[in-house]
Amino acid sequence: MVLGINIHRLLAPLDALVGAISSWADDASWRHRARRRPRHIVLIRHGESEANLDTSLHQSVADHRIALSDKGWEQAREAGAKLRREIAGNGRVVWYCSPLLRTRQTLQGLLEGGGWDASVEDVRQDPRLREQEWGNFQDPEEIRAAMSERHEYGHFYYRFPRGESGADCYDRCDSFVGSLRFCFGVLMD
Protein backbone atom coordinates (compact mmCIF):
# COMPACT_ATOMS: atom_id res chain seq x y z
CA MET A 1 0.00 0.00 0.00
CA VAL A 2 1.18 3.43 -0.91
CA LEU A 3 -0.57 6.38 0.74
CA GLY A 4 -3.50 4.16 1.59
CA ILE A 5 -3.92 2.93 -2.01
CA ASN A 6 -3.67 -0.78 -2.84
CA ILE A 7 -1.56 -0.65 -6.00
CA HIS A 8 -2.41 -4.25 -6.98
CA ARG A 9 -6.09 -3.50 -6.82
CA LEU A 10 -5.58 -0.37 -8.89
CA LEU A 11 -3.59 -2.20 -11.58
CA ALA A 12 -5.80 -5.33 -11.73
CA PRO A 13 -8.04 -3.99 -14.55
CA LEU A 14 -4.95 -2.96 -16.53
CA ASP A 15 -3.40 -6.43 -16.04
CA ALA A 16 -6.63 -8.04 -17.24
CA LEU A 17 -6.71 -5.78 -20.31
CA VAL A 18 -3.07 -6.52 -21.18
CA GLY A 19 -3.75 -10.25 -20.75
CA ALA A 20 -6.79 -10.10 -23.03
CA ILE A 21 -4.89 -8.15 -25.71
CA SER A 22 -1.98 -10.58 -25.52
CA SER A 23 -4.31 -13.57 -25.82
CA TRP A 24 -6.11 -11.99 -28.78
CA ALA A 25 -2.78 -11.22 -30.51
CA ASP A 26 -1.54 -14.79 -30.00
CA ASP A 27 -4.82 -16.16 -31.38
CA ALA A 28 -4.73 -13.77 -34.38
CA SER A 29 -1.13 -14.73 -35.09
CA TRP A 30 -2.04 -18.42 -34.95
CA ARG A 31 -5.01 -17.94 -37.30
CA HIS A 32 -2.80 -15.98 -39.73
CA ARG A 33 -0.18 -18.74 -39.75
CA ALA A 34 -2.84 -21.42 -40.19
CA ARG A 35 -4.23 -19.58 -43.24
CA ARG A 36 -0.74 -19.41 -44.73
CA ARG A 37 0.04 -23.03 -43.93
CA PRO A 38 1.00 -24.85 -47.11
CA ARG A 39 -0.74 -28.01 -48.18
CA HIS A 40 2.63 -29.50 -49.17
CA ILE A 41 6.20 -28.86 -48.04
CA VAL A 42 8.76 -30.34 -50.42
CA LEU A 43 12.25 -30.86 -49.00
CA ILE A 44 14.73 -31.36 -51.81
CA ARG A 45 17.77 -33.57 -51.57
CA HIS A 46 19.68 -34.08 -54.82
CA GLY A 47 20.01 -36.47 -57.70
CA GLU A 48 23.20 -38.25 -58.61
CA SER A 49 26.14 -35.85 -58.40
CA GLU A 50 29.50 -35.76 -60.14
CA ALA A 51 31.08 -36.72 -56.80
CA ASN A 52 28.85 -39.81 -56.59
CA LEU A 53 30.59 -40.91 -59.79
CA ASP A 54 34.08 -39.72 -58.88
CA THR A 55 34.75 -39.41 -55.14
CA SER A 56 38.18 -37.89 -55.83
CA LEU A 57 36.36 -34.62 -56.61
CA HIS A 58 36.12 -34.07 -52.84
CA GLN A 59 39.89 -33.53 -52.84
CA SER A 60 39.77 -30.51 -55.16
CA VAL A 61 36.21 -29.16 -55.41
CA ALA A 62 34.44 -27.49 -52.50
CA ASP A 63 31.42 -29.58 -51.49
CA HIS A 64 28.94 -26.76 -52.14
CA ARG A 65 30.21 -26.47 -55.75
CA ILE A 66 29.70 -30.10 -56.77
CA ALA A 67 27.21 -30.34 -59.65
CA LEU A 68 24.67 -32.92 -60.75
CA SER A 69 25.68 -35.57 -63.24
CA ASP A 70 23.65 -35.99 -66.44
CA LYS A 71 21.84 -38.85 -64.75
CA GLY A 72 21.14 -36.58 -61.75
CA TRP A 73 19.45 -34.04 -64.04
CA GLU A 74 17.37 -36.85 -65.55
CA GLN A 75 16.41 -38.11 -62.08
CA ALA A 76 15.33 -34.61 -61.05
CA ARG A 77 13.12 -34.15 -64.13
CA GLU A 78 11.52 -37.57 -63.65
CA ALA A 79 10.85 -36.83 -59.98
CA GLY A 80 9.34 -33.47 -60.96
CA ALA A 81 6.91 -35.11 -63.38
CA LYS A 82 5.87 -37.66 -60.75
CA LEU A 83 5.51 -35.01 -58.06
CA ARG A 84 3.40 -32.88 -60.37
CA ARG A 85 0.93 -35.75 -60.83
CA GLU A 86 0.69 -36.20 -57.07
CA ILE A 87 0.32 -32.61 -55.86
CA ALA A 88 -0.68 -30.40 -58.80
CA GLY A 89 -3.68 -28.22 -58.05
CA ASN A 90 -3.84 -29.52 -54.51
CA GLY A 91 -3.08 -26.41 -52.49
CA ARG A 92 -0.09 -24.26 -51.76
CA VAL A 93 3.38 -25.82 -52.09
CA VAL A 94 6.52 -24.56 -50.34
CA TRP A 95 9.84 -25.82 -51.72
CA TYR A 96 12.95 -26.02 -49.53
CA CYS A 97 16.47 -26.84 -50.61
CA SER A 98 19.98 -26.30 -49.32
CA PRO A 99 22.27 -23.77 -51.01
CA LEU A 100 24.45 -26.60 -52.41
CA LEU A 101 24.76 -26.33 -56.21
CA ARG A 102 23.59 -29.89 -56.84
CA THR A 103 20.50 -29.36 -54.69
CA ARG A 104 19.59 -26.10 -56.44
CA GLN A 105 20.08 -27.88 -59.77
CA THR A 106 17.80 -30.69 -58.59
CA LEU A 107 15.14 -28.10 -57.72
CA GLN A 108 15.51 -26.61 -61.20
CA GLY A 109 15.14 -30.08 -62.75
CA LEU A 110 12.08 -30.83 -60.60
CA LEU A 111 10.40 -27.62 -61.67
CA GLU A 112 11.25 -28.23 -65.35
CA GLY A 113 10.18 -31.88 -65.26
CA GLY A 114 6.93 -31.04 -63.53
CA GLY A 115 6.17 -28.17 -65.87
CA TRP A 116 6.09 -25.70 -63.01
CA ASP A 117 6.43 -22.09 -63.98
CA ALA A 118 9.86 -20.59 -63.31
CA SER A 119 8.14 -17.97 -61.18
CA VAL A 120 7.16 -20.47 -58.46
CA GLU A 121 6.93 -18.16 -55.48
CA ASP A 122 7.55 -20.31 -52.44
CA VAL A 123 11.11 -21.52 -53.03
CA ARG A 124 13.37 -21.18 -50.03
CA GLN A 125 17.01 -22.03 -49.48
CA ASP A 126 18.05 -22.99 -45.98
CA PRO A 127 21.66 -23.90 -45.14
CA ARG A 128 20.48 -26.11 -42.27
CA LEU A 129 19.38 -28.64 -44.91
CA ARG A 130 22.89 -29.24 -46.25
CA GLU A 131 24.63 -32.58 -45.95
CA GLN A 132 26.88 -33.55 -43.09
CA GLU A 133 30.21 -31.79 -43.45
CA TRP A 134 33.09 -34.24 -43.56
CA GLY A 135 35.81 -31.58 -43.77
CA ASN A 136 37.25 -29.33 -46.43
CA PHE A 137 38.98 -30.79 -49.51
CA GLN A 138 38.96 -34.34 -48.18
CA ASP A 139 42.27 -36.17 -48.29
CA PRO A 140 41.61 -39.92 -48.75
CA GLU A 141 44.13 -40.92 -46.05
CA GLU A 142 42.64 -38.48 -43.53
CA ILE A 143 39.13 -39.74 -44.29
CA ARG A 144 40.20 -43.39 -43.82
CA ALA A 145 41.79 -42.52 -40.47
CA ALA A 146 38.72 -40.51 -39.44
CA MET A 147 36.38 -43.36 -40.39
CA SER A 148 38.38 -45.77 -38.26
CA GLU A 149 38.39 -43.34 -35.35
CA ARG A 150 34.65 -42.73 -35.84
CA HIS A 151 33.99 -46.46 -35.61
CA GLU A 152 35.79 -46.57 -32.25
CA TYR A 153 34.28 -43.33 -30.90
CA GLY A 154 30.69 -43.77 -32.08
CA HIS A 155 29.10 -42.80 -35.38
CA PHE A 156 26.58 -40.27 -34.07
CA TYR A 157 28.89 -38.24 -31.84
CA TYR A 158 32.16 -38.36 -33.77
CA ARG A 159 33.01 -34.95 -35.25
CA PHE A 160 35.08 -35.07 -38.42
CA PRO A 161 38.16 -32.80 -38.47
CA ARG A 162 37.03 -29.45 -39.96
CA GLY A 163 33.58 -31.05 -40.25
CA GLU A 164 30.69 -32.02 -38.03
CA SER A 165 29.12 -34.94 -36.22
CA GLY A 166 25.80 -36.64 -36.75
CA ALA A 167 24.66 -34.86 -33.59
CA ASP A 168 25.52 -31.51 -35.20
CA CYS A 169 23.37 -32.44 -38.21
CA TYR A 170 20.55 -33.52 -35.92
CA ASP A 171 20.63 -30.16 -34.14
CA ARG A 172 20.49 -28.29 -37.47
CA CYS A 173 17.54 -30.33 -38.68
CA ASP A 174 15.71 -30.00 -35.37
CA SER A 175 16.14 -26.23 -35.59
CA PHE A 176 14.76 -26.29 -39.14
CA VAL A 177 11.66 -28.26 -38.10
CA GLY A 178 11.16 -25.80 -35.23
CA SER A 179 11.23 -22.97 -37.77
CA LEU A 180 8.57 -24.74 -39.85
CA ARG A 181 6.37 -25.05 -36.78
CA PHE A 182 6.86 -21.37 -35.99
CA CYS A 183 6.17 -20.22 -39.56
CA PHE A 184 3.23 -22.46 -40.36
CA GLY A 185 1.81 -23.59 -37.03
CA VAL A 186 1.61 -27.20 -35.95
CA LEU A 187 2.59 -29.44 -38.85
CA MET A 188 2.62 -32.89 -37.31
CA ASP A 189 1.10 -34.58 -34.31
PDB file of C-alpha atoms in Angstrom:
ATOM      1  CA  MET A   1       0.000   0.000   0.000  1.00  0.00           C
ATOM      2  CA  VAL A   2       1.182   3.429  -0.914  1.00  0.00           C
ATOM      3  CA  LEU A   3      -0.569   6.376   0.741  1.00  0.00           C
ATOM      4  CA  GLY A   4      -3.505   4.158   1.590  1.00  0.00           C
ATOM      5  CA  ILE A   5      -3.925   2.927  -2.010  1.00  0.00           C
ATOM      6  CA  ASN A   6      -3.666  -0.784  -2.835  1.00  0.00           C
ATOM      7  CA  ILE A   7      -1.563  -0.649  -5.997  1.00  0.00           C
ATOM      8  CA  HIS A   8      -2.410  -4.250  -6.976  1.00  0.00           C
ATOM      9  CA  ARG A   9      -6.094  -3.496  -6.819  1.00  0.00           C
ATOM     10  CA  LEU A  10      -5.584  -0.371  -8.893  1.00  0.00           C
ATOM     11  CA  LEU A  11      -3.593  -2.204 -11.580  1.00  0.00           C
ATOM     12  CA  ALA A  12      -5.800  -5.333 -11.735  1.00  0.00           C
ATOM     13  CA  PRO A  13      -8.037  -3.991 -14.551  1.00  0.00           C
ATOM     14  CA  LEU A  14      -4.952  -2.964 -16.527  1.00  0.00           C
ATOM     15  CA  ASP A  15      -3.400  -6.426 -16.039  1.00  0.00           C
ATOM     16  CA  ALA A  16      -6.630  -8.043 -17.239  1.00  0.00           C
ATOM     17  CA  LEU A  17      -6.706  -5.782 -20.312  1.00  0.00           C
ATOM     18  CA  VAL A  18      -3.071  -6.523 -21.182  1.00  0.00           C
ATOM     19  CA  GLY A  19      -3.746 -10.250 -20.748  1.00  0.00           C
ATOM     20  CA  ALA A  20      -6.791 -10.096 -23.026  1.00  0.00           C
ATOM     21  CA  ILE A  21      -4.895  -8.148 -25.711  1.00  0.00           C
ATOM     22  CA  SER A  22      -1.979 -10.579 -25.516  1.00  0.00           C
ATOM     23  CA  SER A  23      -4.305 -13.570 -25.816  1.00  0.00           C
ATOM     24  CA  TRP A  24      -6.105 -11.992 -28.781  1.00  0.00           C
ATOM     25  CA  ALA A  25      -2.776 -11.217 -30.510  1.00  0.00           C
ATOM     26  CA  ASP A  26      -1.542 -14.792 -30.000  1.00  0.00           C
ATOM     27  CA  ASP A  27      -4.816 -16.158 -31.383  1.00  0.00           C
ATOM     28  CA  ALA A  28      -4.733 -13.773 -34.376  1.00  0.00           C
ATOM     29  CA  SER A  29      -1.126 -14.732 -35.085  1.00  0.00           C
ATOM     30  CA  TRP A  30      -2.039 -18.422 -34.953  1.00  0.00           C
ATOM     31  CA  ARG A  31      -5.010 -17.936 -37.301  1.00  0.00           C
ATOM     32  CA  HIS A  32      -2.802 -15.983 -39.734  1.00  0.00           C
ATOM     33  CA  ARG A  33      -0.176 -18.743 -39.749  1.00  0.00           C
ATOM     34  CA  ALA A  34      -2.841 -21.425 -40.188  1.00  0.00           C
ATOM     35  CA  ARG A  35      -4.230 -19.583 -43.238  1.00  0.00           C
ATOM     36  CA  ARG A  36      -0.740 -19.407 -44.727  1.00  0.00           C
ATOM     37  CA  ARG A  37       0.038 -23.029 -43.926  1.00  0.00           C
ATOM     38  CA  PRO A  38       0.999 -24.853 -47.111  1.00  0.00           C
ATOM     39  CA  ARG A  39      -0.743 -28.012 -48.183  1.00  0.00           C
ATOM     40  CA  HIS A  40       2.629 -29.498 -49.168  1.00  0.00           C
ATOM     41  CA  ILE A  41       6.196 -28.860 -48.038  1.00  0.00           C
ATOM     42  CA  VAL A  42       8.759 -30.338 -50.418  1.00  0.00           C
ATOM     43  CA  LEU A  43      12.250 -30.865 -48.998  1.00  0.00           C
ATOM     44  CA  ILE A  44      14.727 -31.358 -51.808  1.00  0.00           C
ATOM     45  CA  ARG A  45      17.765 -33.573 -51.568  1.00  0.00           C
ATOM     46  CA  HIS A  46      19.675 -34.081 -54.817  1.00  0.00           C
ATOM     47  CA  GLY A  47      20.008 -36.473 -57.699  1.00  0.00           C
ATOM     48  CA  GLU A  48      23.203 -38.253 -58.608  1.00  0.00           C
ATOM     49  CA  SER A  49      26.136 -35.845 -58.402  1.00  0.00           C
ATOM     50  CA  GLU A  50      29.496 -35.757 -60.140  1.00  0.00           C
ATOM     51  CA  ALA A  51      31.079 -36.720 -56.803  1.00  0.00           C
ATOM     52  CA  ASN A  52      28.849 -39.809 -56.591  1.00  0.00           C
ATOM     53  CA  LEU A  53      30.590 -40.914 -59.790  1.00  0.00           C
ATOM     54  CA  ASP A  54      34.085 -39.723 -58.879  1.00  0.00           C
ATOM     55  CA  THR A  55      34.753 -39.414 -55.143  1.00  0.00           C
ATOM     56  CA  SER A  56      38.182 -37.890 -55.830  1.00  0.00           C
ATOM     57  CA  LEU A  57      36.360 -34.617 -56.607  1.00  0.00           C
ATOM     58  CA  HIS A  58      36.116 -34.066 -52.844  1.00  0.00           C
ATOM     59  CA  GLN A  59      39.885 -33.526 -52.843  1.00  0.00           C
ATOM     60  CA  SER A  60      39.769 -30.509 -55.163  1.00  0.00           C
ATOM     61  CA  VAL A  61      36.207 -29.161 -55.406  1.00  0.00           C
ATOM     62  CA  ALA A  62      34.438 -27.493 -52.499  1.00  0.00           C
ATOM     63  CA  ASP A  63      31.416 -29.578 -51.494  1.00  0.00           C
ATOM     64  CA  HIS A  64      28.939 -26.763 -52.142  1.00  0.00           C
ATOM     65  CA  ARG A  65      30.207 -26.472 -55.752  1.00  0.00           C
ATOM     66  CA  ILE A  66      29.702 -30.104 -56.770  1.00  0.00           C
ATOM     67  CA  ALA A  67      27.207 -30.336 -59.646  1.00  0.00           C
ATOM     68  CA  LEU A  68      24.665 -32.922 -60.747  1.00  0.00           C
ATOM     69  CA  SER A  69      25.682 -35.571 -63.245  1.00  0.00           C
ATOM     70  CA  ASP A  70      23.655 -35.989 -66.441  1.00  0.00           C
ATOM     71  CA  LYS A  71      21.836 -38.854 -64.750  1.00  0.00           C
ATOM     72  CA  GLY A  72      21.138 -36.580 -61.749  1.00  0.00           C
ATOM     73  CA  TRP A  73      19.445 -34.044 -64.038  1.00  0.00           C
ATOM     74  CA  GLU A  74      17.368 -36.854 -65.551  1.00  0.00           C
ATOM     75  CA  GLN A  75      16.411 -38.109 -62.077  1.00  0.00           C
ATOM     76  CA  ALA A  76      15.330 -34.606 -61.051  1.00  0.00           C
ATOM     77  CA  ARG A  77      13.123 -34.151 -64.126  1.00  0.00           C
ATOM     78  CA  GLU A  78      11.519 -37.574 -63.647  1.00  0.00           C
ATOM     79  CA  ALA A  79      10.851 -36.830 -59.979  1.00  0.00           C
ATOM     80  CA  GLY A  80       9.337 -33.465 -60.958  1.00  0.00           C
ATOM     81  CA  ALA A  81       6.910 -35.115 -63.380  1.00  0.00           C
ATOM     82  CA  LYS A  82       5.871 -37.662 -60.750  1.00  0.00           C
ATOM     83  CA  LEU A  83       5.510 -35.009 -58.059  1.00  0.00           C
ATOM     84  CA  ARG A  84       3.396 -32.884 -60.375  1.00  0.00           C
ATOM     85  CA  ARG A  85       0.934 -35.754 -60.832  1.00  0.00           C
ATOM     86  CA  GLU A  86       0.694 -36.200 -57.070  1.00  0.00           C
ATOM     87  CA  ILE A  87       0.321 -32.612 -55.860  1.00  0.00           C
ATOM     88  CA  ALA A  88      -0.680 -30.396 -58.802  1.00  0.00           C
ATOM     89  CA  GLY A  89      -3.681 -28.217 -58.047  1.00  0.00           C
ATOM     90  CA  ASN A  90      -3.844 -29.522 -54.510  1.00  0.00           C
ATOM     91  CA  GLY A  91      -3.078 -26.408 -52.490  1.00  0.00           C
ATOM     92  CA  ARG A  92      -0.087 -24.264 -51.758  1.00  0.00           C
ATOM     93  CA  VAL A  93       3.380 -25.816 -52.090  1.00  0.00           C
ATOM     94  CA  VAL A  94       6.516 -24.562 -50.344  1.00  0.00           C
ATOM     95  CA  TRP A  95       9.836 -25.825 -51.717  1.00  0.00           C
ATOM     96  CA  TYR A  96      12.948 -26.020 -49.530  1.00  0.00           C
ATOM     97  CA  CYS A  97      16.470 -26.842 -50.610  1.00  0.00           C
ATOM     98  CA  SER A  98      19.976 -26.304 -49.318  1.00  0.00           C
ATOM     99  CA  PRO A  99      22.267 -23.775 -51.008  1.00  0.00           C
ATOM    100  CA  LEU A 100      24.451 -26.597 -52.413  1.00  0.00           C
ATOM    101  CA  LEU A 101      24.757 -26.326 -56.212  1.00  0.00           C
ATOM    102  CA  ARG A 102      23.587 -29.892 -56.836  1.00  0.00           C
ATOM    103  CA  THR A 103      20.498 -29.356 -54.687  1.00  0.00           C
ATOM    104  CA  ARG A 104      19.594 -26.105 -56.440  1.00  0.00           C
ATOM    105  CA  GLN A 105      20.082 -27.880 -59.771  1.00  0.00           C
ATOM    106  CA  THR A 106      17.798 -30.687 -58.589  1.00  0.00           C
ATOM    107  CA  LEU A 107      15.142 -28.104 -57.720  1.00  0.00           C
ATOM    108  CA  GLN A 108      15.506 -26.613 -61.199  1.00  0.00           C
ATOM    109  CA  GLY A 109      15.143 -30.081 -62.751  1.00  0.00           C
ATOM    110  CA  LEU A 110      12.083 -30.830 -60.596  1.00  0.00           C
ATOM    111  CA  LEU A 111      10.396 -27.617 -61.672  1.00  0.00           C
ATOM    112  CA  GLU A 112      11.249 -28.234 -65.348  1.00  0.00           C
ATOM    113  CA  GLY A 113      10.185 -31.877 -65.264  1.00  0.00           C
ATOM    114  CA  GLY A 114       6.927 -31.042 -63.532  1.00  0.00           C
ATOM    115  CA  GLY A 115       6.171 -28.168 -65.867  1.00  0.00           C
ATOM    116  CA  TRP A 116       6.088 -25.696 -63.012  1.00  0.00           C
ATOM    117  CA  ASP A 117       6.432 -22.091 -63.982  1.00  0.00           C
ATOM    118  CA  ALA A 118       9.863 -20.585 -63.312  1.00  0.00           C
ATOM    119  CA  SER A 119       8.139 -17.969 -61.180  1.00  0.00           C
ATOM    120  CA  VAL A 120       7.160 -20.468 -58.457  1.00  0.00           C
ATOM    121  CA  GLU A 121       6.927 -18.161 -55.475  1.00  0.00           C
ATOM    122  CA  ASP A 122       7.554 -20.308 -52.436  1.00  0.00           C
ATOM    123  CA  VAL A 123      11.108 -21.521 -53.034  1.00  0.00           C
ATOM    124  CA  ARG A 124      13.367 -21.177 -50.031  1.00  0.00           C
ATOM    125  CA  GLN A 125      17.013 -22.034 -49.481  1.00  0.00           C
ATOM    126  CA  ASP A 126      18.054 -22.987 -45.985  1.00  0.00           C
ATOM    127  CA  PRO A 127      21.658 -23.897 -45.135  1.00  0.00           C
ATOM    128  CA  ARG A 128      20.481 -26.108 -42.265  1.00  0.00           C
ATOM    129  CA  LEU A 129      19.378 -28.640 -44.912  1.00  0.00           C
ATOM    130  CA  ARG A 130      22.886 -29.244 -46.247  1.00  0.00           C
ATOM    131  CA  GLU A 131      24.633 -32.575 -45.954  1.00  0.00           C
ATOM    132  CA  GLN A 132      26.880 -33.551 -43.087  1.00  0.00           C
ATOM    133  CA  GLU A 133      30.207 -31.792 -43.448  1.00  0.00           C
ATOM    134  CA  TRP A 134      33.091 -34.240 -43.559  1.00  0.00           C
ATOM    135  CA  GLY A 135      35.810 -31.584 -43.768  1.00  0.00           C
ATOM    136  CA  ASN A 136      37.252 -29.328 -46.434  1.00  0.00           C
ATOM    137  CA  PHE A 137      38.982 -30.795 -49.512  1.00  0.00           C
ATOM    138  CA  GLN A 138      38.957 -34.339 -48.183  1.00  0.00           C
ATOM    139  CA  ASP A 139      42.268 -36.168 -48.290  1.00  0.00           C
ATOM    140  CA  PRO A 140      41.614 -39.918 -48.747  1.00  0.00           C
ATOM    141  CA  GLU A 141      44.131 -40.917 -46.048  1.00  0.00           C
ATOM    142  CA  GLU A 142      42.644 -38.476 -43.533  1.00  0.00           C
ATOM    143  CA  ILE A 143      39.131 -39.740 -44.290  1.00  0.00           C
ATOM    144  CA  ARG A 144      40.195 -43.393 -43.817  1.00  0.00           C
ATOM    145  CA  ALA A 145      41.787 -42.516 -40.467  1.00  0.00           C
ATOM    146  CA  ALA A 146      38.716 -40.506 -39.439  1.00  0.00           C
ATOM    147  CA  MET A 147      36.376 -43.360 -40.386  1.00  0.00           C
ATOM    148  CA  SER A 148      38.384 -45.769 -38.255  1.00  0.00           C
ATOM    149  CA  GLU A 149      38.391 -43.343 -35.349  1.00  0.00           C
ATOM    150  CA  ARG A 150      34.652 -42.731 -35.844  1.00  0.00           C
ATOM    151  CA  HIS A 151      33.989 -46.463 -35.614  1.00  0.00           C
ATOM    152  CA  GLU A 152      35.787 -46.572 -32.250  1.00  0.00           C
ATOM    153  CA  TYR A 153      34.284 -43.334 -30.904  1.00  0.00           C
ATOM    154  CA  GLY A 154      30.690 -43.765 -32.081  1.00  0.00           C
ATOM    155  CA  HIS A 155      29.101 -42.797 -35.383  1.00  0.00           C
ATOM    156  CA  PHE A 156      26.575 -40.271 -34.068  1.00  0.00           C
ATOM    157  CA  TYR A 157      28.887 -38.241 -31.839  1.00  0.00           C
ATOM    158  CA  TYR A 158      32.158 -38.356 -33.771  1.00  0.00           C
ATOM    159  CA  ARG A 159      33.010 -34.950 -35.253  1.00  0.00           C
ATOM    160  CA  PHE A 160      35.083 -35.071 -38.418  1.00  0.00           C
ATOM    161  CA  PRO A 161      38.158 -32.799 -38.472  1.00  0.00           C
ATOM    162  CA  ARG A 162      37.028 -29.453 -39.961  1.00  0.00           C
ATOM    163  CA  GLY A 163      33.582 -31.053 -40.246  1.00  0.00           C
ATOM    164  CA  GLU A 164      30.689 -32.021 -38.028  1.00  0.00           C
ATOM    165  CA  SER A 165      29.118 -34.938 -36.216  1.00  0.00           C
ATOM    166  CA  GLY A 166      25.795 -36.644 -36.754  1.00  0.00           C
ATOM    167  CA  ALA A 167      24.658 -34.861 -33.587  1.00  0.00           C
ATOM    168  CA  ASP A 168      25.515 -31.511 -35.202  1.00  0.00           C
ATOM    169  CA  CYS A 169      23.365 -32.443 -38.210  1.00  0.00           C
ATOM    170  CA  TYR A 170      20.549 -33.519 -35.924  1.00  0.00           C
ATOM    171  CA  ASP A 171      20.631 -30.161 -34.141  1.00  0.00           C
ATOM    172  CA  ARG A 172      20.492 -28.288 -37.466  1.00  0.00           C
ATOM    173  CA  CYS A 173      17.541 -30.329 -38.676  1.00  0.00           C
ATOM    174  CA  ASP A 174      15.708 -30.001 -35.373  1.00  0.00           C
ATOM    175  CA  SER A 175      16.141 -26.230 -35.587  1.00  0.00           C
ATOM    176  CA  PHE A 176      14.762 -26.285 -39.138  1.00  0.00           C
ATOM    177  CA  VAL A 177      11.665 -28.260 -38.099  1.00  0.00           C
ATOM    178  CA  GLY A 178      11.163 -25.797 -35.232  1.00  0.00           C
ATOM    179  CA  SER A 179      11.226 -22.972 -37.772  1.00  0.00           C
ATOM    180  CA  LEU A 180       8.566 -24.743 -39.852  1.00  0.00           C
ATOM    181  CA  ARG A 181       6.367 -25.053 -36.781  1.00  0.00           C
ATOM    182  CA  PHE A 182       6.859 -21.372 -35.992  1.00  0.00           C
ATOM    183  CA  CYS A 183       6.170 -20.217 -39.564  1.00  0.00           C
ATOM    184  CA  PHE A 184       3.227 -22.457 -40.362  1.00  0.00           C
ATOM    185  CA  GLY A 185       1.810 -23.588 -37.029  1.00  0.00           C
ATOM    186  CA  VAL A 186       1.615 -27.199 -35.946  1.00  0.00           C
ATOM    187  CA  LEU A 187       2.592 -29.443 -38.854  1.00  0.00           C
ATOM    188  CA  MET A 188       2.623 -32.894 -37.308  1.00  0.00           C
ATOM    189  CA  ASP A 189       1.104 -34.578 -34.309  1.00  0.00           C
TER     190      ASP A 189
END
